mmCIF file of C-alpha atoms in Angstrom:
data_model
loop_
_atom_site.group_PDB
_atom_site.id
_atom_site.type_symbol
_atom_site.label_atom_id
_atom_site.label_comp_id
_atom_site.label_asym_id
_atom_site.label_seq_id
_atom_site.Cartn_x
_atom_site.Cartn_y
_atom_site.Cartn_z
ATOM 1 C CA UNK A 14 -69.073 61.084 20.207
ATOM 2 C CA UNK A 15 -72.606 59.823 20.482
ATOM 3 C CA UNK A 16 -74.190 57.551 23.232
ATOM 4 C CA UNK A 17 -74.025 54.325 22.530
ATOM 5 C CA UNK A 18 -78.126 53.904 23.772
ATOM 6 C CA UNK A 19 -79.216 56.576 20.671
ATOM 7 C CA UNK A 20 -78.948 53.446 18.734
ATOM 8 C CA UNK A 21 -81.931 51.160 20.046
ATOM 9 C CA UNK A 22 -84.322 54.299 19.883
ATOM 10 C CA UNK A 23 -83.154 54.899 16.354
ATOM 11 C CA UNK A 24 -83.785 51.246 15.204
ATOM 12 C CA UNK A 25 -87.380 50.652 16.763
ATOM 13 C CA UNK A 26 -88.123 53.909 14.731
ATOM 14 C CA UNK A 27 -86.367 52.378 11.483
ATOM 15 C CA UNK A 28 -88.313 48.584 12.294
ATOM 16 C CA UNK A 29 -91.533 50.347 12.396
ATOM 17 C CA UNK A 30 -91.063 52.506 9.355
ATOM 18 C CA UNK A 31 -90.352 49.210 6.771
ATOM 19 C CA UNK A 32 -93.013 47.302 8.440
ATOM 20 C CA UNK A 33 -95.608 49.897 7.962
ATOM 21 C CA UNK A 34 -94.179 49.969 4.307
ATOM 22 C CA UNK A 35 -94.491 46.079 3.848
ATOM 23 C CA UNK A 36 -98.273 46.531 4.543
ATOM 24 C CA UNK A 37 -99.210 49.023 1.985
ATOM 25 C CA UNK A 38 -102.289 46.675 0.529
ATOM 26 C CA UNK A 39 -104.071 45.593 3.308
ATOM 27 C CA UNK A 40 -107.536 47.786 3.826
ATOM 28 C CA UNK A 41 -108.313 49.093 7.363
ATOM 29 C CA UNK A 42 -111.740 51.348 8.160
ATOM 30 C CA UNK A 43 -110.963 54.856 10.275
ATOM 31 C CA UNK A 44 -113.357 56.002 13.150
ATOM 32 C CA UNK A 45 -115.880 58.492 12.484
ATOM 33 C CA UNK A 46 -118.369 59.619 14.583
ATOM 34 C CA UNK A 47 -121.940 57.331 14.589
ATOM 35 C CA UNK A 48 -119.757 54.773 12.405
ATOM 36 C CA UNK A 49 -121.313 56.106 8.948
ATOM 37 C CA UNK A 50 -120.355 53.409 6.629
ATOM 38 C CA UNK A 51 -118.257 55.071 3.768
ATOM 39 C CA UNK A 52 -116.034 53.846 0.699
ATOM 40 C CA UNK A 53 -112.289 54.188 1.700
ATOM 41 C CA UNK A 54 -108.744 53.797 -0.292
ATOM 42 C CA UNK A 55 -105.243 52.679 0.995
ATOM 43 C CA UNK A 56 -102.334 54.395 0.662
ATOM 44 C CA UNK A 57 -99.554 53.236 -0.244
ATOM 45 C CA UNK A 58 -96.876 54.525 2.224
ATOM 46 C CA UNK A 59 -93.376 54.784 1.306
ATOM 47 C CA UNK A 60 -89.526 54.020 2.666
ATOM 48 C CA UNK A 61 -86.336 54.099 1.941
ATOM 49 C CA UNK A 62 -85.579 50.277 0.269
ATOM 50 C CA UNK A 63 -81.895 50.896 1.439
ATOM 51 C CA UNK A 64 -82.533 52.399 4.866
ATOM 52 C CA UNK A 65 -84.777 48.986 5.117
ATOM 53 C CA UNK A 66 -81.531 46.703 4.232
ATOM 54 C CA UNK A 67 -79.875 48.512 6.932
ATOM 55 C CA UNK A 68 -82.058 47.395 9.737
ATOM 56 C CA UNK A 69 -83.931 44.138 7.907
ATOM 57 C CA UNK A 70 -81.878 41.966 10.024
ATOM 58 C CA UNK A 71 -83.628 43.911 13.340
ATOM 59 C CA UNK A 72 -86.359 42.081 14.722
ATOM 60 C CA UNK A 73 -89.590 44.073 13.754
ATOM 61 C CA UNK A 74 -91.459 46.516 15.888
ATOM 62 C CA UNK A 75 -94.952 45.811 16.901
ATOM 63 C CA UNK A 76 -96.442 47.626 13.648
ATOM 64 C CA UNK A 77 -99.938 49.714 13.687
ATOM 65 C CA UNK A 78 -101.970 49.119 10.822
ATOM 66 C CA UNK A 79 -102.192 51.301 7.875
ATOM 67 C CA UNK A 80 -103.661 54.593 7.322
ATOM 68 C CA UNK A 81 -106.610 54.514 5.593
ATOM 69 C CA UNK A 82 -108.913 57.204 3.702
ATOM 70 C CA UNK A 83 -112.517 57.560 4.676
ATOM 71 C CA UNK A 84 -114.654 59.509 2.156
ATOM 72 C CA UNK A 85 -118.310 59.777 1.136
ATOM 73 C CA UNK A 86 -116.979 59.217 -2.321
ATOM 74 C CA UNK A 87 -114.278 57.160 -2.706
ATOM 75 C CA UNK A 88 -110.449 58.819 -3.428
ATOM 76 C CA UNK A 89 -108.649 56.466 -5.099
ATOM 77 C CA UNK A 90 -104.739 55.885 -5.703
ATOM 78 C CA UNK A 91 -104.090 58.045 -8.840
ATOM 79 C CA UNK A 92 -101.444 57.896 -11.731
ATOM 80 C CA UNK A 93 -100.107 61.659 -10.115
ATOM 81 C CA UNK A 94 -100.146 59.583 -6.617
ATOM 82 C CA UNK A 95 -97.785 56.997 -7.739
ATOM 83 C CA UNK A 96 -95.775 59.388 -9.383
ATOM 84 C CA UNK A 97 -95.670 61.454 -6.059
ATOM 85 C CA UNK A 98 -94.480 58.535 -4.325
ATOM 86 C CA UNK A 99 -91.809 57.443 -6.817
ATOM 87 C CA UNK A 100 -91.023 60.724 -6.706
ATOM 88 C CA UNK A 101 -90.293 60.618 -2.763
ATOM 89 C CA UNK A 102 -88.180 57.064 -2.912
ATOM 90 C CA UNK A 103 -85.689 58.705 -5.347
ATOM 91 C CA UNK A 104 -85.898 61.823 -3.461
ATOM 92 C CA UNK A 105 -85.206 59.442 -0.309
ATOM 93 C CA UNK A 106 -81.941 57.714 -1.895
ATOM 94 C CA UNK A 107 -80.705 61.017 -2.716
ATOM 95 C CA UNK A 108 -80.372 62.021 0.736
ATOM 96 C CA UNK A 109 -80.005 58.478 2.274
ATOM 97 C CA UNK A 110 -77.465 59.360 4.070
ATOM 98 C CA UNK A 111 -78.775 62.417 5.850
ATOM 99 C CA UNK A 112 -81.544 60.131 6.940
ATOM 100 C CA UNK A 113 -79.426 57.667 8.498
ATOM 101 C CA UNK A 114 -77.332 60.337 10.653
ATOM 102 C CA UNK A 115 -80.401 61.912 11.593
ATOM 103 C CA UNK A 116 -81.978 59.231 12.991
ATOM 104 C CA UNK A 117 -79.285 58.745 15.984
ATOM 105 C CA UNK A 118 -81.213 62.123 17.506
ATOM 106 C CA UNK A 119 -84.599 61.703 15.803
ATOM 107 C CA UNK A 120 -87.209 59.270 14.825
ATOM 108 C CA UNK A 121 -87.195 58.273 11.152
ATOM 109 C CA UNK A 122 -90.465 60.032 10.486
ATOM 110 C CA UNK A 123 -89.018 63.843 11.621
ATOM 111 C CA UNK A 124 -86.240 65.446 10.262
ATOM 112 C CA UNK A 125 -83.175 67.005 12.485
ATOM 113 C CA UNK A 126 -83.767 70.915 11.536
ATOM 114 C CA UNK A 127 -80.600 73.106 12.326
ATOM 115 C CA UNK A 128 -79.158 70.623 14.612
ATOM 116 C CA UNK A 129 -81.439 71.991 17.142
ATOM 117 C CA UNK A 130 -85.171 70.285 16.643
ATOM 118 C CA UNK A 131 -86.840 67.224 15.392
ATOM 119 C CA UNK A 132 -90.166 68.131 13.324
ATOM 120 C CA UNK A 133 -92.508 65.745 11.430
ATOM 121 C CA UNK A 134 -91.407 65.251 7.662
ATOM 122 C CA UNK A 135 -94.887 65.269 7.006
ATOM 123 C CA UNK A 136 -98.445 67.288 8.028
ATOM 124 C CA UNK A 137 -100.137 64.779 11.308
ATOM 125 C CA UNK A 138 -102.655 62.387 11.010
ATOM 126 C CA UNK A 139 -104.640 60.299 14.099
ATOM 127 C CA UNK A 140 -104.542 57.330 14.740
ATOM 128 C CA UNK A 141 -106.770 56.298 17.496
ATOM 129 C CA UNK A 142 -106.933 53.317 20.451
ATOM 130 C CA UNK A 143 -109.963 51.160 20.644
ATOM 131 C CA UNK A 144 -111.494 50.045 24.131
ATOM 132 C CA UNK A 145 -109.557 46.732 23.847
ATOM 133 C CA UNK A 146 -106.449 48.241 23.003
ATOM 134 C CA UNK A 147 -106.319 47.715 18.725
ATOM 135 C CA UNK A 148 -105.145 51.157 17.093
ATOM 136 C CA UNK A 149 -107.071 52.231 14.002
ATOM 137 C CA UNK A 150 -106.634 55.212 11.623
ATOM 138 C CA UNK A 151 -109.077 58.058 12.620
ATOM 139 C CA UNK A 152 -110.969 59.661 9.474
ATOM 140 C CA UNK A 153 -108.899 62.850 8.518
ATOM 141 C CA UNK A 154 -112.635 64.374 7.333
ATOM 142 C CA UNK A 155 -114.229 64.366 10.751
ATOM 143 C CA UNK A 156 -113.252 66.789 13.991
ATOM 144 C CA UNK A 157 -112.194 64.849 17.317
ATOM 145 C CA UNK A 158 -114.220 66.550 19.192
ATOM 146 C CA UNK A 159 -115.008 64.167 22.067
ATOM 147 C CA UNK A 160 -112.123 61.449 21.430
ATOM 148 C CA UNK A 161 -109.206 63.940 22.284
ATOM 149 C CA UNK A 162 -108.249 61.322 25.175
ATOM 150 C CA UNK A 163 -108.192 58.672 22.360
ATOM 151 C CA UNK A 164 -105.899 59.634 19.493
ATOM 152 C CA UNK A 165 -102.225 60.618 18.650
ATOM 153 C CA UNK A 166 -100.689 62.050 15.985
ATOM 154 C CA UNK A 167 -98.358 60.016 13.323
ATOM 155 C CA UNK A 168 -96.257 61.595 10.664
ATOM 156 C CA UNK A 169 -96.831 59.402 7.339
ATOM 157 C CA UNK A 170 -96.011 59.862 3.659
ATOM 158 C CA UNK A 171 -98.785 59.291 0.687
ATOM 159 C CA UNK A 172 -102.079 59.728 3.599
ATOM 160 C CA UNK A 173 -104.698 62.393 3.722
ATOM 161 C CA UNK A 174 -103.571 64.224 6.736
ATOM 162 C CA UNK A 175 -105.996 65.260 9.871
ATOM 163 C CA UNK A 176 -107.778 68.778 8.764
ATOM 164 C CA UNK A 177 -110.665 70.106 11.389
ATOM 165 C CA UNK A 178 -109.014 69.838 14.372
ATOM 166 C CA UNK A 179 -108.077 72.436 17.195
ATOM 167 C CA UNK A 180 -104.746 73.883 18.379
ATOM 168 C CA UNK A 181 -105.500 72.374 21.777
ATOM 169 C CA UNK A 182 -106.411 69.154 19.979
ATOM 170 C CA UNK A 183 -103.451 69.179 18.247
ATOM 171 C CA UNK A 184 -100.737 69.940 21.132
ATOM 172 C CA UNK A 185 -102.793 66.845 23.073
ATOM 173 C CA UNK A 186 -102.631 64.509 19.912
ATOM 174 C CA UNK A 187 -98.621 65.451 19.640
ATOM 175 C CA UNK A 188 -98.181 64.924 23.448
ATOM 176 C CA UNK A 189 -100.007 61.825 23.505
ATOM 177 C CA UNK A 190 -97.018 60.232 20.799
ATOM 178 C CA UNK A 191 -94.107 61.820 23.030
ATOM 179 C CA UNK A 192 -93.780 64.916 21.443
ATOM 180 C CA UNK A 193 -95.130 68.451 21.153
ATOM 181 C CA UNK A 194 -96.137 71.766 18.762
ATOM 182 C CA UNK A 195 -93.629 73.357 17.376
ATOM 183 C CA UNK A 196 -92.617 76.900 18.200
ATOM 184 C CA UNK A 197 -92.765 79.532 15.864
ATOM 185 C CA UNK A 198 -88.853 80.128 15.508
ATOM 186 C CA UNK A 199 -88.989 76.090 14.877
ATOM 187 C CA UNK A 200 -91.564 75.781 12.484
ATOM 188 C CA UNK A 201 -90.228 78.251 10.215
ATOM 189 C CA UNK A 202 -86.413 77.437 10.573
ATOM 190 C CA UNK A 203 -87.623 74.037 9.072
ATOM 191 C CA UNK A 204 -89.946 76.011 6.468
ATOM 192 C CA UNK A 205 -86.877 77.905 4.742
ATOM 193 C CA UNK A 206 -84.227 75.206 5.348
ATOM 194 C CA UNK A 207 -80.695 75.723 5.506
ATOM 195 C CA UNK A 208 -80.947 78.726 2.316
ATOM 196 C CA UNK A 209 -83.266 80.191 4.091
ATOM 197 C CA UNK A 210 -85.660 80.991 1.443
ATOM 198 C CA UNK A 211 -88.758 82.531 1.128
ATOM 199 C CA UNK A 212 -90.886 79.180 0.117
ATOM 200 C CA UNK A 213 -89.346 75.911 1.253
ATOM 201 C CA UNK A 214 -87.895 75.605 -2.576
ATOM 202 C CA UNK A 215 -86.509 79.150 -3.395
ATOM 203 C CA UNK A 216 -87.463 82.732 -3.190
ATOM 204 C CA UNK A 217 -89.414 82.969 -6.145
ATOM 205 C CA UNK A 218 -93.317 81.421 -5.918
ATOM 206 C CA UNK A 219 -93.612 78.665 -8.460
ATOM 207 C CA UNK A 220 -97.241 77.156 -9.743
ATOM 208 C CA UNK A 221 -98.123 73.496 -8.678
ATOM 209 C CA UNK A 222 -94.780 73.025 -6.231
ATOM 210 C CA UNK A 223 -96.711 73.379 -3.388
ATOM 211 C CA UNK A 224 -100.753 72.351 -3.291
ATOM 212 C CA UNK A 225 -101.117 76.233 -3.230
ATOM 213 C CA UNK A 226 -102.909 76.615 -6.907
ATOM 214 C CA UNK A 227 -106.486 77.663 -5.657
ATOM 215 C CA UNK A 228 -109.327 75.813 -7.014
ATOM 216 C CA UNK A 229 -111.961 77.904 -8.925
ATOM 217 C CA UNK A 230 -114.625 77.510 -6.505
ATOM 218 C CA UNK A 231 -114.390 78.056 -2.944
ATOM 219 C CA UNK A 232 -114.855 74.760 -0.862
ATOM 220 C CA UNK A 233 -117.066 75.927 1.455
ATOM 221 C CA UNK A 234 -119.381 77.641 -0.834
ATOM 222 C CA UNK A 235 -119.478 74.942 -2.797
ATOM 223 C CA UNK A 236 -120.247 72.353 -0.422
ATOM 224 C CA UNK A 237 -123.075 74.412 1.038
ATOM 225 C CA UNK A 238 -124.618 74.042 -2.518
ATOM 226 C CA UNK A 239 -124.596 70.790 -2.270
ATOM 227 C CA UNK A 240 -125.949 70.313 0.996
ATOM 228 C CA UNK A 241 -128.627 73.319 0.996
ATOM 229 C CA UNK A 242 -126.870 75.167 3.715
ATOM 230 C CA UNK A 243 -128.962 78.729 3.211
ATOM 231 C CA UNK A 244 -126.412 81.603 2.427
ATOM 232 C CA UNK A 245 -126.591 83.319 5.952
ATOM 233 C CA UNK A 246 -125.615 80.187 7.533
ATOM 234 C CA UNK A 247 -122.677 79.032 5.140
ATOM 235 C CA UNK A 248 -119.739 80.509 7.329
ATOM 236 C CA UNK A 249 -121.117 79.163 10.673
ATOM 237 C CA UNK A 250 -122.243 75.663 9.717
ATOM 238 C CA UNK A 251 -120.271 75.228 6.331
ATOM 239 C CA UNK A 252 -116.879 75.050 8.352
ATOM 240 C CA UNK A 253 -116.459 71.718 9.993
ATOM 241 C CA UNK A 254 -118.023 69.899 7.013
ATOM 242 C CA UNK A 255 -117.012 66.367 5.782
ATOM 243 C CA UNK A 256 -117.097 66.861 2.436
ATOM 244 C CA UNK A 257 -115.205 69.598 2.268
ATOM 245 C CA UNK A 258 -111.639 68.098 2.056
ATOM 246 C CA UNK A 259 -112.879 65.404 -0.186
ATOM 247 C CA UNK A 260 -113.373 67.609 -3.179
ATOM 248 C CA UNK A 261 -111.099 66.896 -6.178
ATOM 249 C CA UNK A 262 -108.394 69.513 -6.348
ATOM 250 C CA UNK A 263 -108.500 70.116 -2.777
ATOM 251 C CA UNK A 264 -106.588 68.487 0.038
ATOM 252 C CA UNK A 265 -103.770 66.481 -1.501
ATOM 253 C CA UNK A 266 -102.163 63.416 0.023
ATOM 254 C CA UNK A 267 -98.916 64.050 2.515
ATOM 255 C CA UNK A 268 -95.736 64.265 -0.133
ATOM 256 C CA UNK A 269 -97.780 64.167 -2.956
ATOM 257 C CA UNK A 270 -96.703 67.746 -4.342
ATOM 258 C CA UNK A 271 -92.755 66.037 -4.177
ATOM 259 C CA UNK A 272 -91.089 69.175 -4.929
ATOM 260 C CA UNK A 273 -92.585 71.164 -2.140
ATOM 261 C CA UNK A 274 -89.906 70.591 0.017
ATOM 262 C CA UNK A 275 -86.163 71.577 0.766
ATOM 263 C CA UNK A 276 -82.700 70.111 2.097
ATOM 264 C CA UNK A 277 -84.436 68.968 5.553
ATOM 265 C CA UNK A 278 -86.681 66.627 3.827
ATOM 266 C CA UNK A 279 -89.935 68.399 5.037
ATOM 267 C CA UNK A 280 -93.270 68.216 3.009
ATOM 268 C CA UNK A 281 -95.959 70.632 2.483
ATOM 269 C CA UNK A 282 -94.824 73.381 5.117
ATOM 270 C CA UNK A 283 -96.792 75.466 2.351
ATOM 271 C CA UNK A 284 -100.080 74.855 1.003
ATOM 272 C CA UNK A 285 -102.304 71.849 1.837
ATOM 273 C CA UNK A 286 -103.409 72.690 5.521
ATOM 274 C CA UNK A 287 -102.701 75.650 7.749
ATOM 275 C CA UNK A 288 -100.500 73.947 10.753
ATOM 276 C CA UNK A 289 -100.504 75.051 14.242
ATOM 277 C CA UNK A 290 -97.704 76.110 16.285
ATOM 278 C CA UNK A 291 -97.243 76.419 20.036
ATOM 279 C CA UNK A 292 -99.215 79.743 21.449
ATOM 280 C CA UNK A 293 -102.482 79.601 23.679
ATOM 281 C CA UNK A 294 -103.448 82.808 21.873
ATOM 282 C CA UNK A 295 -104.223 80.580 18.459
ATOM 283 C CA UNK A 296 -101.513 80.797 15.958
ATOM 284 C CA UNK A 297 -101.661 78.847 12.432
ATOM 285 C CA UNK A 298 -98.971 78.938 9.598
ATOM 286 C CA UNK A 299 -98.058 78.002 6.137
ATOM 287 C CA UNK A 300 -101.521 78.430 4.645
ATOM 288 C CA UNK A 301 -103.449 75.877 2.892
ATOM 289 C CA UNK A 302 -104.410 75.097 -0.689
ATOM 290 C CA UNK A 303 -106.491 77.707 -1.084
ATOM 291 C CA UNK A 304 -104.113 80.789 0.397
ATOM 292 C CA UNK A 305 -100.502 81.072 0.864
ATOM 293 C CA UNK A 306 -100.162 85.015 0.539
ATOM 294 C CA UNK A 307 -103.292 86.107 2.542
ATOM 295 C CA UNK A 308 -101.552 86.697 5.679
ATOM 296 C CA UNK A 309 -97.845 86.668 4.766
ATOM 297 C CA UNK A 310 -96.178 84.987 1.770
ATOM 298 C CA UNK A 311 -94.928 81.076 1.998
ATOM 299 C CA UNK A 312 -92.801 80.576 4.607
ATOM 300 C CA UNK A 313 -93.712 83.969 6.247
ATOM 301 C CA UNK A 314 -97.317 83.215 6.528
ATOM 302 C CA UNK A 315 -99.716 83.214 9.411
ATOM 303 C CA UNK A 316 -102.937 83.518 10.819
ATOM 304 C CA UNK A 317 -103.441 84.708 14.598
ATOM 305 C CA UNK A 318 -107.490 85.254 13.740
ATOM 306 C CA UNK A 319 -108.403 82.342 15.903
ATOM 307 C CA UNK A 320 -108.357 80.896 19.362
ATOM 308 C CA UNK A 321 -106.746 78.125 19.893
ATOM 309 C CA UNK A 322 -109.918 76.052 20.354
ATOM 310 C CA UNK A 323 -110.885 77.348 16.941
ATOM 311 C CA UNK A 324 -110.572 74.018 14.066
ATOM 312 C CA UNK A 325 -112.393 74.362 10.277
ATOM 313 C CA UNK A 326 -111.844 72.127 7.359
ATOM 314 C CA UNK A 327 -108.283 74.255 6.822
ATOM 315 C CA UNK A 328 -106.761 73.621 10.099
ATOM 316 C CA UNK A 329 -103.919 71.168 10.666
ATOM 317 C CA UNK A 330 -100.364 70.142 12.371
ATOM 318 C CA UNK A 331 -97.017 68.807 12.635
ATOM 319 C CA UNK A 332 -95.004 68.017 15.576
ATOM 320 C CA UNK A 333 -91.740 68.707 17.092
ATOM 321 C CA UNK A 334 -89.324 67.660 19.727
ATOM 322 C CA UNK A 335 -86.054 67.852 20.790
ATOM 323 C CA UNK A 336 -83.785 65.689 19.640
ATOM 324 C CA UNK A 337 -81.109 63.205 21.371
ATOM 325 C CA UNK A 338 -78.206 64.704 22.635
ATOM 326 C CA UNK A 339 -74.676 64.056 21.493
ATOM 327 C CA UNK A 340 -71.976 63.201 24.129
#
């Protein structure tokens, strides 16, 4: 039988979910360093419309404001976005009731993976704490180097999520919202899902599933173009750039590839950003959009190249934690 106190934890989760939801229009900015001024689009995120009937009578939770996307030029909600997130509200009925048991051991936003861990339905982004306390949406585009102390991850569907940032970075970002990096054995558990398959929808590699296609021209060559970054410096200084993830055909909104995903109702395990996992020695996995066999194929993949203090334009995260106990 479970504890009657799962419930409470389970509802502020739910509350906070279909609030977030209601707010889809409203425009926030997101922190960058030196405040450049830059064009930004709202996301709109999505929920479950019957998981919200079940708890509309709950008093809300005190909401944070929307994510927001910060670019140089602007990214816009596309006809393939809406589809991606119509996509993820039928997906979302279809396993409505999965949801709604899981969510007695983990927050709506994570998925209960083998009965054993809670891990982020969807690749992290920041949101960070002003000096008097409001929360904002931290630009995925920029590093955090310097405002470690200041943001925490959230797991959100239809949002850029947070590229350039460390394994350290991320483990303090995950602790900072109650929860952690996920192991290795945990991470790919949730990867393979219950089938345990090779890529999180089968054993056989399919083409534009996953954001895994590989655009013709490398991102970080092509960016130093742009910017006049000489050739000998490109690898050193072409990393960490803005720009880089803004690119069409590059980093794709969380959930908007819909199929990439399996019985757990995880997103984008493969493709879109490497994601760390828990070991000081750097580990990444999963690849990103522009290599999923490199290193190991789909679910198998990973990169042990870099410290952990190590963050380009390719890095990123999801969180775990454990999840309530039944008694």
């Amino acid at each position: 039988m479970r504890s009657s106190l799962r419930a409470p934890r389970a509802a502020r989760h739910l509350s906070s979910l279909v609030v977030t939801a209601v707010l889809a229009s409203a425009a926030v900015g997101c922190a960058a360093p030196g405040g450049l001024s830059q064009l930004h689009a709202v996301k709109e995120p999505s929920a479950n419309t019957r998981v919200a009937s079940v708890v509309a009578a709950r008093p809300p939770a005190p909401a944070e404001r929307p994510i927001a996307v910060r670019s140089t030029e602007a990214r816009v909600v596309t006809v393939e976005t809406r589809l991606a997130a119509a996509a993820w509200r039928s997906f979302a009925e279809d396993v409505d009731s999965e949801i709604l048991a899981n969510t007695a051991r983990c927050p709506m936003e994570m998925a209960l993976v083998d009965g054993r861990v809670c891990v982020d339905r969807w690749e992290a982004s920041l949101v960070e704490r002003g000096p008097s306390g409001e929360v904002h949406a931290w630009s995925p585009f920029y590093p955090v180097d310097g405002h470690e102390a200041a943001v925490r991850a959230v797991s959100r569907p239809g949002v850029i999520p947070q590229g350039y940032i460390s394994g350290e970075q991320a483990q303090r970002a995950c602790q900072a919202s109650g929860k952690r990096l996920c192991a290795a054995d945990e991470w790919e558990r949730a990867c393979r899902g219950p089938k345990h398959t090779r890529f999180p929808y089968g054993d056989e590699r399919k083409s534009r599933v996953c954001n895994d296609d590989i655009r013709s021209a490398h991102p970080v060559i092509e960016v130093a173009l742009r910017l006049g970054i000489p050739d000998e410096r490109r690898w050193s200084e072409g990393m960490n750039q803005p720009l880089i993830n803004q690119l069409p055909d590059s980093l794709f909104e969380t959930g908007m590839r819909a199929e990439c995903t399996n019985e757990y109702g995880v997103f984008d395990m493969v493709g879109n950003l490497h994601e760390w996992i828990e070991d000081r020695d750097g580990t990444f996995r999963g690849g990103f959009y522009m290599d999923t066999s490199l290193n190991g194929d789909g679910c198998s993949y990973q990169t042990t190249a870099h410290d952990f203090r190590y963050h380009d334009y390719s890095t990123g995260f999801r969180c775990c934690m454990d999840p309530d106990r039944v008694e």
